[in-house]
XYZ file of C-alpha atoms in Angstrom:
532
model
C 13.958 31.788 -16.732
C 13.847 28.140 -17.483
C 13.900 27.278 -20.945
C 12.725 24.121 -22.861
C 15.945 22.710 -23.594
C 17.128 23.388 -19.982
C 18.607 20.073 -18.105
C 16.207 20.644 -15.286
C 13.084 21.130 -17.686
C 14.474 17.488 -19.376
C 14.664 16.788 -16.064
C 11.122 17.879 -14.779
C 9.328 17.145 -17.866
C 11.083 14.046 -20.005
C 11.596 14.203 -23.727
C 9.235 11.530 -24.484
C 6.659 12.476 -22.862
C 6.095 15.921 -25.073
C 4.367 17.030 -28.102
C 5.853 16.822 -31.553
C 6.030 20.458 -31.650
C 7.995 20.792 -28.280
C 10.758 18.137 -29.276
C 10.884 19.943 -32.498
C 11.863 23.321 -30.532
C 14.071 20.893 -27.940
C 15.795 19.801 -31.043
C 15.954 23.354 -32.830
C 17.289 24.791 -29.868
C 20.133 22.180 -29.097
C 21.569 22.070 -25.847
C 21.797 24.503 -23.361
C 25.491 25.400 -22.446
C 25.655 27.671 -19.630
C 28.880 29.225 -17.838
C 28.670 26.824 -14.740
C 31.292 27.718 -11.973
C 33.315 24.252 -11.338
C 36.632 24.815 -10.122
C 38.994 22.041 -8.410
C 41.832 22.679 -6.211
C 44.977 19.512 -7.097
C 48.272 18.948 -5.474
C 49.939 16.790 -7.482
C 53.737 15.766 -6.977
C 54.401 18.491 -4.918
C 52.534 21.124 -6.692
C 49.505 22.894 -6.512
C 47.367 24.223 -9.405
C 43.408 24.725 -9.806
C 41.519 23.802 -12.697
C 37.964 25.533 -13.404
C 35.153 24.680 -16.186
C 35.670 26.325 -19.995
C 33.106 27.466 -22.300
C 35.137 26.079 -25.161
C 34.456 22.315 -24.117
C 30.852 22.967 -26.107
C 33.144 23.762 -29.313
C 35.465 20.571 -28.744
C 31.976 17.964 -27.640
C 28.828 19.341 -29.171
C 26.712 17.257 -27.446
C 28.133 18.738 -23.899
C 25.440 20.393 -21.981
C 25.346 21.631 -18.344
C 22.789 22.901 -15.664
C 23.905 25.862 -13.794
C 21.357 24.549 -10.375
C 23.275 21.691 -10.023
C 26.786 22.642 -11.724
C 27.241 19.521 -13.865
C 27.657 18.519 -17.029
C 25.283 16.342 -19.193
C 25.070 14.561 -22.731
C 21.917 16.335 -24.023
C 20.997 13.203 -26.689
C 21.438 10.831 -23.589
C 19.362 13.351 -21.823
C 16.998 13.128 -24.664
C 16.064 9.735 -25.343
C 17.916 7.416 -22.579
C 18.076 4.155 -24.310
C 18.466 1.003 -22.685
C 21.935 0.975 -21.605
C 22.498 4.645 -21.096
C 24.975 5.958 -18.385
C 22.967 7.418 -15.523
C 26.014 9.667 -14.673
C 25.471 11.524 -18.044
C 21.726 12.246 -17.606
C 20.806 11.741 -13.921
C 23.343 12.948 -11.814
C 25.845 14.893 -13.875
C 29.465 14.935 -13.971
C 30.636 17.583 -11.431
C 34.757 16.343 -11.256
C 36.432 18.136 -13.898
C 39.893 15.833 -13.652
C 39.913 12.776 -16.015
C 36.997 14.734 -17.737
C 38.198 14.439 -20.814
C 38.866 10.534 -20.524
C 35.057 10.478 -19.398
C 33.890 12.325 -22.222
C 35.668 10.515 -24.567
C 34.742 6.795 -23.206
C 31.168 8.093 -23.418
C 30.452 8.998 -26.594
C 32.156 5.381 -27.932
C 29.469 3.626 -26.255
C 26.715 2.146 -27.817
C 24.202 3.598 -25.929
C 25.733 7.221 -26.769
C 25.924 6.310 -30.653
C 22.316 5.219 -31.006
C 20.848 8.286 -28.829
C 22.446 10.781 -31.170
C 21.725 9.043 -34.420
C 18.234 9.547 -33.162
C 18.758 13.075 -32.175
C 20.085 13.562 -36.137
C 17.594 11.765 -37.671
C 14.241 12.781 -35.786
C 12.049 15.439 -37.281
C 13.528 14.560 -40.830
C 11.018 13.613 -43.823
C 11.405 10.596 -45.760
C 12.255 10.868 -49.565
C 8.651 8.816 -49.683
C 6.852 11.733 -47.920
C 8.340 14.193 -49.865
C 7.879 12.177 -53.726
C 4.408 10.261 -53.230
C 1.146 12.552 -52.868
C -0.933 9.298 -51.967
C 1.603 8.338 -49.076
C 1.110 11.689 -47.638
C -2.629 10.996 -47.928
C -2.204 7.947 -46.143
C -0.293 9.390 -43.294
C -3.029 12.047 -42.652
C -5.373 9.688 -42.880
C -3.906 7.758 -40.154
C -3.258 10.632 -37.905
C -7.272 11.324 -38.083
C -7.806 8.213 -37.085
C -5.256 8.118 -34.111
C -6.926 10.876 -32.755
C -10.388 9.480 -32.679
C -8.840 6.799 -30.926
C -7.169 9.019 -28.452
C -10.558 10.777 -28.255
C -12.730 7.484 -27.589
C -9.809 6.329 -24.728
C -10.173 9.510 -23.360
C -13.884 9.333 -22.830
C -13.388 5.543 -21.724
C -10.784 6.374 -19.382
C -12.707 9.422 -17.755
C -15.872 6.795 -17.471
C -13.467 4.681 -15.016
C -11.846 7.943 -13.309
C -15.154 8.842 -12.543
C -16.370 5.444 -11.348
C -13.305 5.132 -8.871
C -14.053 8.977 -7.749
C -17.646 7.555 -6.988
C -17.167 4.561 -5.733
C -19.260 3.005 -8.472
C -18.867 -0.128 -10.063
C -17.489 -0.985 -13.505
C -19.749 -3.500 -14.036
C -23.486 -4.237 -12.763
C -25.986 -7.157 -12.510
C -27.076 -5.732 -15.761
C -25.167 -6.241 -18.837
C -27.868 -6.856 -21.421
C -27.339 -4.563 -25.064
C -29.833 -2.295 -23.756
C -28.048 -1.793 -20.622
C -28.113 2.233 -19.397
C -24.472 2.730 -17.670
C -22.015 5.769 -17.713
C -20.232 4.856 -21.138
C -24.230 5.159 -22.628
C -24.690 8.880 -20.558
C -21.024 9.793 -21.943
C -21.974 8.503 -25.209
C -25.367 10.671 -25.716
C -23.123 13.935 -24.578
C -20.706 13.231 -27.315
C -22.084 12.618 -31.151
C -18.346 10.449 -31.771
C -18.130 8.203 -28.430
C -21.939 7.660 -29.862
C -20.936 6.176 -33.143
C -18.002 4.623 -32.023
C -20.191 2.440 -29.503
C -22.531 1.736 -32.026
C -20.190 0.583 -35.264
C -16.921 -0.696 -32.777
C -16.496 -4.324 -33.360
C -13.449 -5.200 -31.141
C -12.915 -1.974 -29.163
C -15.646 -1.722 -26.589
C -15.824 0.185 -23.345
C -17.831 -2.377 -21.759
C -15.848 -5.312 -22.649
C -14.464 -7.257 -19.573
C -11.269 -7.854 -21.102
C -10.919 -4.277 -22.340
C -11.679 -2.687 -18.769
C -9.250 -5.382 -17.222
C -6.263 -3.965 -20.131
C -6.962 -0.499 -19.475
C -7.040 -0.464 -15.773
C -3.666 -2.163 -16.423
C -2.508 0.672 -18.780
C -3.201 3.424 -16.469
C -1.561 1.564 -13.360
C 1.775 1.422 -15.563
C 1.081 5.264 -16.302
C 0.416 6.156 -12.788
C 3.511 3.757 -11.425
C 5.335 5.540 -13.937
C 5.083 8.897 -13.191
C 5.433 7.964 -9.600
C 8.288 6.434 -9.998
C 10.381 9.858 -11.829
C 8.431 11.969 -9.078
C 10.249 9.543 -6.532
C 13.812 9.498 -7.991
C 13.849 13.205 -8.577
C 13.060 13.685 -4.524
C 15.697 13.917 -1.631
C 13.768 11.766 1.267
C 11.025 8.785 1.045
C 9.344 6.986 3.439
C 7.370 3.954 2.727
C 4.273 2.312 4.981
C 3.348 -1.417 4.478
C -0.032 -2.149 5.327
C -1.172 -6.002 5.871
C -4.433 -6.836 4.434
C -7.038 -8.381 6.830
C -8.352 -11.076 4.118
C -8.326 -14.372 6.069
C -8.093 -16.771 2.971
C -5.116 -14.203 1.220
C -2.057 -13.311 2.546
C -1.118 -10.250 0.862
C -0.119 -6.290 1.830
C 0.080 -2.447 0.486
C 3.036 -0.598 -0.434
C 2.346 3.197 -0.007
C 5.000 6.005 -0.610
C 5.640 9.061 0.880
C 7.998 11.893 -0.362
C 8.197 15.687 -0.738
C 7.534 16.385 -4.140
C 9.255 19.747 -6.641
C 6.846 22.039 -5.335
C 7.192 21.268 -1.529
C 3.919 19.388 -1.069
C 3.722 15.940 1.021
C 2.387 13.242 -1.606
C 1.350 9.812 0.120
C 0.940 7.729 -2.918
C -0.578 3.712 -3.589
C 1.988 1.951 -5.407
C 1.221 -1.751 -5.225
C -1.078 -4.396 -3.760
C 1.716 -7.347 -3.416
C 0.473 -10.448 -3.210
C 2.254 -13.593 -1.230
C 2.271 -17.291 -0.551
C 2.420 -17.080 3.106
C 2.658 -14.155 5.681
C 6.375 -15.023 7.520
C 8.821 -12.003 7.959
C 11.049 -13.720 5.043
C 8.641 -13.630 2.599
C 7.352 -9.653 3.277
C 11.182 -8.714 3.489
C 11.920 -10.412 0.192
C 8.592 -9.322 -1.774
C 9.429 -5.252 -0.350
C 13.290 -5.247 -0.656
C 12.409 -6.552 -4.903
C 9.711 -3.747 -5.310
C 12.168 -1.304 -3.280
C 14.932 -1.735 -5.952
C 12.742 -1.251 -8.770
C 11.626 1.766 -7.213
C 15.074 3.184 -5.882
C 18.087 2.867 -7.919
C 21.240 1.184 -6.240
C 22.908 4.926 -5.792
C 19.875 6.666 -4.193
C 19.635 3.848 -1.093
C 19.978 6.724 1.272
C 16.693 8.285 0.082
C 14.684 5.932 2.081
C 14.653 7.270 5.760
C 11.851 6.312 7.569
C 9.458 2.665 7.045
C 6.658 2.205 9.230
C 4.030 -1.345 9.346
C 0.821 -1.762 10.344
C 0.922 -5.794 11.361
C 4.370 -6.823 9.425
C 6.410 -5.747 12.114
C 5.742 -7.811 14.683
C 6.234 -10.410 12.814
C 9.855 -12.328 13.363
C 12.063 -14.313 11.063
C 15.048 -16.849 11.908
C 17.343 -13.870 11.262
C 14.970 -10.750 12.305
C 12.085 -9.347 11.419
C 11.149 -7.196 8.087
C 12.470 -3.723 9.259
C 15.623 -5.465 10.261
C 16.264 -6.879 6.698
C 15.291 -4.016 5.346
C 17.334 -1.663 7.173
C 20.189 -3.949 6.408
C 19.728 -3.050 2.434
C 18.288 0.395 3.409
C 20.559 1.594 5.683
C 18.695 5.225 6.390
C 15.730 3.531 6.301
C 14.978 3.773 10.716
C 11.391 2.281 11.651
C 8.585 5.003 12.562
C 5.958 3.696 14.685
C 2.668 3.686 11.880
C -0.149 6.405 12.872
C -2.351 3.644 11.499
C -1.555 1.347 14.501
C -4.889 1.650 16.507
C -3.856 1.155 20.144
C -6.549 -1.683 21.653
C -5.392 -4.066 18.596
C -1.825 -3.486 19.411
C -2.682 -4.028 22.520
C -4.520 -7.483 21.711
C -1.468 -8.337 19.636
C 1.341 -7.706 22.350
C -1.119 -9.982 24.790
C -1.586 -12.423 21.845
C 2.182 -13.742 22.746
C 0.672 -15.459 25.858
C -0.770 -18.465 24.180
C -3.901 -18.416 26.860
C -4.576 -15.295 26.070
C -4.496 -15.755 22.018
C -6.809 -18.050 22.583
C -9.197 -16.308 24.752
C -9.394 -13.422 22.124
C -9.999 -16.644 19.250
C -12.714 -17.561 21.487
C -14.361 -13.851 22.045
C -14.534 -13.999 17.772
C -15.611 -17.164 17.483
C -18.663 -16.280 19.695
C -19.225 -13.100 16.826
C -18.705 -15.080 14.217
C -21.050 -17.745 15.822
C -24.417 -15.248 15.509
C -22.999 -13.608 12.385
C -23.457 -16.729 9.953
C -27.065 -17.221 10.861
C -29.968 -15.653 10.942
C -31.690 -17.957 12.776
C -29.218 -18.001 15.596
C -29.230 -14.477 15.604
C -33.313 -14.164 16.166
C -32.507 -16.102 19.462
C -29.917 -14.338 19.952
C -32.664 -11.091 20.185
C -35.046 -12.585 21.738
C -32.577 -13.178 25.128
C -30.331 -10.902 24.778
C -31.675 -8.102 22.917
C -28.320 -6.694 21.716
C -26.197 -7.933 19.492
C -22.998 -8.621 19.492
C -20.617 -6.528 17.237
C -19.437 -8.509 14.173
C -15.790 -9.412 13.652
C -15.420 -7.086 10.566
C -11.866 -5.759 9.510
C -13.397 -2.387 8.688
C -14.044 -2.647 12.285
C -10.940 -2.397 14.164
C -12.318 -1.564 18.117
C -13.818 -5.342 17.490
C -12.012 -6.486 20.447
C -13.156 -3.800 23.261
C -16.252 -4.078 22.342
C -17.044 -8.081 21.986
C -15.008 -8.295 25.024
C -17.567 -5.524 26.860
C -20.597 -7.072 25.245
C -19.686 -10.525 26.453
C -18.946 -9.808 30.080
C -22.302 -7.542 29.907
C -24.538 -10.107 29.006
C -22.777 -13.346 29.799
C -26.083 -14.601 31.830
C -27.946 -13.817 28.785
C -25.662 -15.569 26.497
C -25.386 -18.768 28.610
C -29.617 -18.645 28.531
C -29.229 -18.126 24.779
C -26.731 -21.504 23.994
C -28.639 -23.740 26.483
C -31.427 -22.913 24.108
C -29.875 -23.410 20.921
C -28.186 -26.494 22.491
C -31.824 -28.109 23.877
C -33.813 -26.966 20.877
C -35.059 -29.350 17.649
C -35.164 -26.516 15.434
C -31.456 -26.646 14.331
C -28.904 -28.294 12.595
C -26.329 -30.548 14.524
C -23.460 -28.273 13.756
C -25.128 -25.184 15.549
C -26.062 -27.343 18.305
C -22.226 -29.142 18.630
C -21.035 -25.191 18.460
C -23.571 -24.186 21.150
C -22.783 -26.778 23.364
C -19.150 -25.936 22.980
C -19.251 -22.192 23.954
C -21.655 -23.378 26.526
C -18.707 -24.966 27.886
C -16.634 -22.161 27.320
C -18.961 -19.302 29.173
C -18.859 -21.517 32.433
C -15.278 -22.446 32.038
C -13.451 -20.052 35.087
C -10.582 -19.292 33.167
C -12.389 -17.278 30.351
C -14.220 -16.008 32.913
C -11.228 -14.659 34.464
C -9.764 -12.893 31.466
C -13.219 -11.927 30.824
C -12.821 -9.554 33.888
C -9.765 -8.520 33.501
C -9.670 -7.532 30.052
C -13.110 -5.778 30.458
C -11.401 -3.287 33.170
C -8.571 -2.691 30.758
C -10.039 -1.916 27.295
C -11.872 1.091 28.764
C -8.688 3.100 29.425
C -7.215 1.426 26.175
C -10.088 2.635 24.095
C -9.955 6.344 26.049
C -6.609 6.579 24.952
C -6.971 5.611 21.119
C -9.689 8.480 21.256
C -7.456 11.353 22.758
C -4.787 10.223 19.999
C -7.243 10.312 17.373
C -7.604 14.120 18.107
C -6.107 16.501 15.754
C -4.669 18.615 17.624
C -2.523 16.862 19.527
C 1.439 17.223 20.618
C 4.167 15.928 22.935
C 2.745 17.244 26.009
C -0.907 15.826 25.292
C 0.565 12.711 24.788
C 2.955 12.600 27.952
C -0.257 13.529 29.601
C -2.783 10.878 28.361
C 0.182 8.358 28.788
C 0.598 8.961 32.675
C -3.180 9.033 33.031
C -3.264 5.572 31.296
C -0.748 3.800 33.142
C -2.458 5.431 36.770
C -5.098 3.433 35.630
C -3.292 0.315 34.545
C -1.348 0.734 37.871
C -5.060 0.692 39.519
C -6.153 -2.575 38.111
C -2.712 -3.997 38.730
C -3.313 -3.412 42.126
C -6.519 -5.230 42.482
C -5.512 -8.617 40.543
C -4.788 -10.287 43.642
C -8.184 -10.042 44.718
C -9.696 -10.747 41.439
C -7.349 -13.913 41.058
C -8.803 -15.372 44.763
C -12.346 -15.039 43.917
C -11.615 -16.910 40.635
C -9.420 -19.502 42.254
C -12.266 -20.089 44.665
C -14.680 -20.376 42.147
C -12.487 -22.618 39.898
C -12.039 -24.699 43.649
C -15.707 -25.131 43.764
C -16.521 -25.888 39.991
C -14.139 -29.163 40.392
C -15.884 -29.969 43.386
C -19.239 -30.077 41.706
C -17.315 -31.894 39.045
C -16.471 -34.679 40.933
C -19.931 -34.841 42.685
C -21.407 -34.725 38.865
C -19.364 -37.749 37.648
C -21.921 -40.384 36.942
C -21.857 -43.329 38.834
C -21.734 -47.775 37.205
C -25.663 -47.792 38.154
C -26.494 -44.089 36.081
C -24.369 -45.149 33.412
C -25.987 -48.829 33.144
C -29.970 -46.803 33.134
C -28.370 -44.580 30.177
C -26.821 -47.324 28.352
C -30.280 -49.617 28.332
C -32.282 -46.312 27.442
C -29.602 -46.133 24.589
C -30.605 -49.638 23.837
């Protein structure tokens, strides 16, 4: 049975983070010191011996403690309190070589680190002669330990008030913040007669202060980073996912953690929104490898075996991209393509290399984004079309299949719809300069031509993020739905060549009509003296 003063409870459950009365036991009991079975076979000039662990090394070093899971040795104050400057060898890992143990030992408890933590050890629990002589001091201290614990009860009610807002969805803050204001601190506050008063009487301590939600969401990040953190360096295997953000005006991405935790449970945990100056594959790699090593201690670098991206990857540096540098540090660290990769965007970002193509998908947005700033555009927009087209959200990652299906649809429509825009009084000159332009771009034959082709491909592209979207799904689904979709790619290969002639032809005729549209001296004279 594991007891309180066990390495591995230490371990599982550190010293500073238990009651008075447990450290009290912790202390009472002293260190554990177990039988561990540590032997070492040595051939040394020309002769072979074997040298085991003794029991009588607690009599000789009584701070000497050992864990019989791991069969090493420990320094239980180290173990206890860890100031800064302790060896991690001595509360961490353990000492599992037993030659030049005694050398070890001896080194250790010289240092600094070792002094202080047992000089705590000796003098924690003890009263002071103050406690013991002055009645009013004792009064004093009681009086303060009342009022800690209101304090501890008020944060608790505070703290539960933002747990349940985040569990919710609800915000911290409304329109609302007059004195007679009904939010979830008031509810709280009329279950419990204390959080009542303390509302009422508090002066500088207030629930619904700004600056005291801002400190307290900070607190409980630095708990929560915290505990992930020990959870993460007491694990054998991590994997980490970066996620880029999708805020235009921010460059900035997610750090999320994966590991098997004590009890054999998978944990995917947030650990950081990281913001940076500019989105190149120098400045992720450099942002991740700083937040790796405060996360992952120079000894444990071959706990990271798997990191995965959802948009960071493709991105290159001078010297590689991120998972390169990283893997350089990280060793173990091999990329894992990212379950959160939908398949049409990584199919408009592989496409996206082709400069035309990039900007044929900048144009299919810009025509969302064109209706989506205006109602007004978007009433003409019903009345010709009568279906919108989808908005360029980021919650909305299909965006591309389906502007690119709703363009090609109703690209009559749409042409109808600018020419109105364009001709009409009714708007301002920037939405008639815009309308114009995609005008322009609608009739130009090599959007048109894309158009086509990536209509007939973001079908099967969109059919095949659906069948991996499927829960039950394994190798043999996937070599299945794979084959199926390039068939089909094979398919429209096939037909490009006749989709490229009736495109060349039509680009062929739209010069023509070009040249027979360019305005000759006398048309340009007439417009100049109308202009007159």
């Amino acid at each position: 049975m594991e007891t309180k003063n066990s390495v591995l409870s230490l371990q599982k459950e550190p010293f500073h983070r238990r009651t008075l009365e447990e450290k009290l036991l912790v202390k009472e009991l002293g260190p554990e010191q177990p039988d561990i079975n540590i032997k070492e076979h040595i051939h040394d000039r020309g002769r072979s011996y074997t040298r085991s662990f003794s029991t009588s090394w607690y009599k000789k070093k009584a701070w000497l403690t050992a864990s019989s899971e791991t069969r090493a040795m420990f320094c239980f104050p180290c173990l206890l309190f860890q100031v800064p400057g302790t060896e991690q060898a001595w509360t961490h890992t353990g000492i599992t070589t037993i030659k030049h143990f005694y050398d070890k030992a001896n080194k250790h408890e010289q240092t600094k680190s070792h002094i202080e933590n047992a000089m705590r050890l000796a003098l924690f629990g003890n009263a002071s002669i103050a406690v013991q002589l002055s009645e009013g001091y004792r009064t004093a201290i009681r009086r303060h330990n009342e009022e800690v614990d209101q304090n501890r009860l008020i944060l608790k009610k505070v703290i539960d008030c933002f747990k349940c807002c985040g569990a919710f969805e609800g915000a911290l803050r409304g329109h609302d913040e007059s004195e007679h204001s009904k939010g979830l601190s008031d509810l709280d506050a009329s279950l419990n007669a204390a959080f009542d008063e303390h509302l009422q009487i508090v002066t500088v301590f207030n629930g619904t202060s700004k600056t005291v939600q801002n400190e307290l969401l900070d607190c409980m990040l630095s708990v929560a980073r915290e505990q992930i953190v020990d959870e993460i360096r007491s694990t054998d295997f991590i994997s980490i996912i970066v996620e880029a953000s999708d805020i235009p005006a921010q460059c900035q991405f997610v750090i999320v953690i994966r590991y098997i935790d004590k009890a054999h449970n998978v944990q995917e945990r947030f650990f950081e929104l990281v913001s940076l100056q500019n989105a190149t594959a120098d400045s992720v790699a450099t942002a991740l490898l700083e937040r790796l090593s405060s996360i992952i201690p120079a000894e444990h670098k071959t706990k990271l075996i798997s990191q995965s991206y959802d948009g960071a990857s493709v991105m290159r540096g001078a010297t590689g991209g991120v998972r390169t540098k990283v893997q350089a540090v990280y060793e173990n660290a091999h990329h894992v393509h990212c379950y959160a990769h939908q398949v049409n965007l990584v199919m408009q970002k592989v496409t996206s290399h082709m400069t035309k193509v990039r900007q044929f998908f900048f144009d299919v947005t810009g025509l969302s984004d064109f209706f989506s700033r205006s109602p007004k555009r978007t009433g003409v927009l019903d009345k010709v079309v009568v279906h919108r087209l989808p908005r360029s959200s980021a919650a909305r990652r299909n965006f591309p299949s389906r502007a690119v299906n709703t363009v090609y649809e109703h690209k009559d429509d749409l042409l109808q719809c600018f020419v109105n825009i364009r001709d009409s009084d009714d708007f301002d000159p920037a939405s008639i300069r815009e309308a114009g332009g995609f005008l322009r771009l609608l009739e130009d034959e090599m959007f048109s031509f894309f158009l086509e082709l990536f209509h007939l491909i973001m079908p099967h592209v969109d059919i095949l993020y659906s069948e991996f979207q499927r829960r039950s799904i394994n190798m043999i689904f996937i070599a299945r739905a794979m084959k199926e979709f390039k068939v089909n790619l094979q398919k429209i290969s096939a037909s490009l060549p006749g989709l490229c002639d009736a495109h060349n032809s039509n680009l062929q005729q739209q010069q023509e009509a070009k040249k027979r549209c360019t305005r000759g001296p006398g048309e340009l004279q007439t417009l100049a003296t109308e202009v007159r």
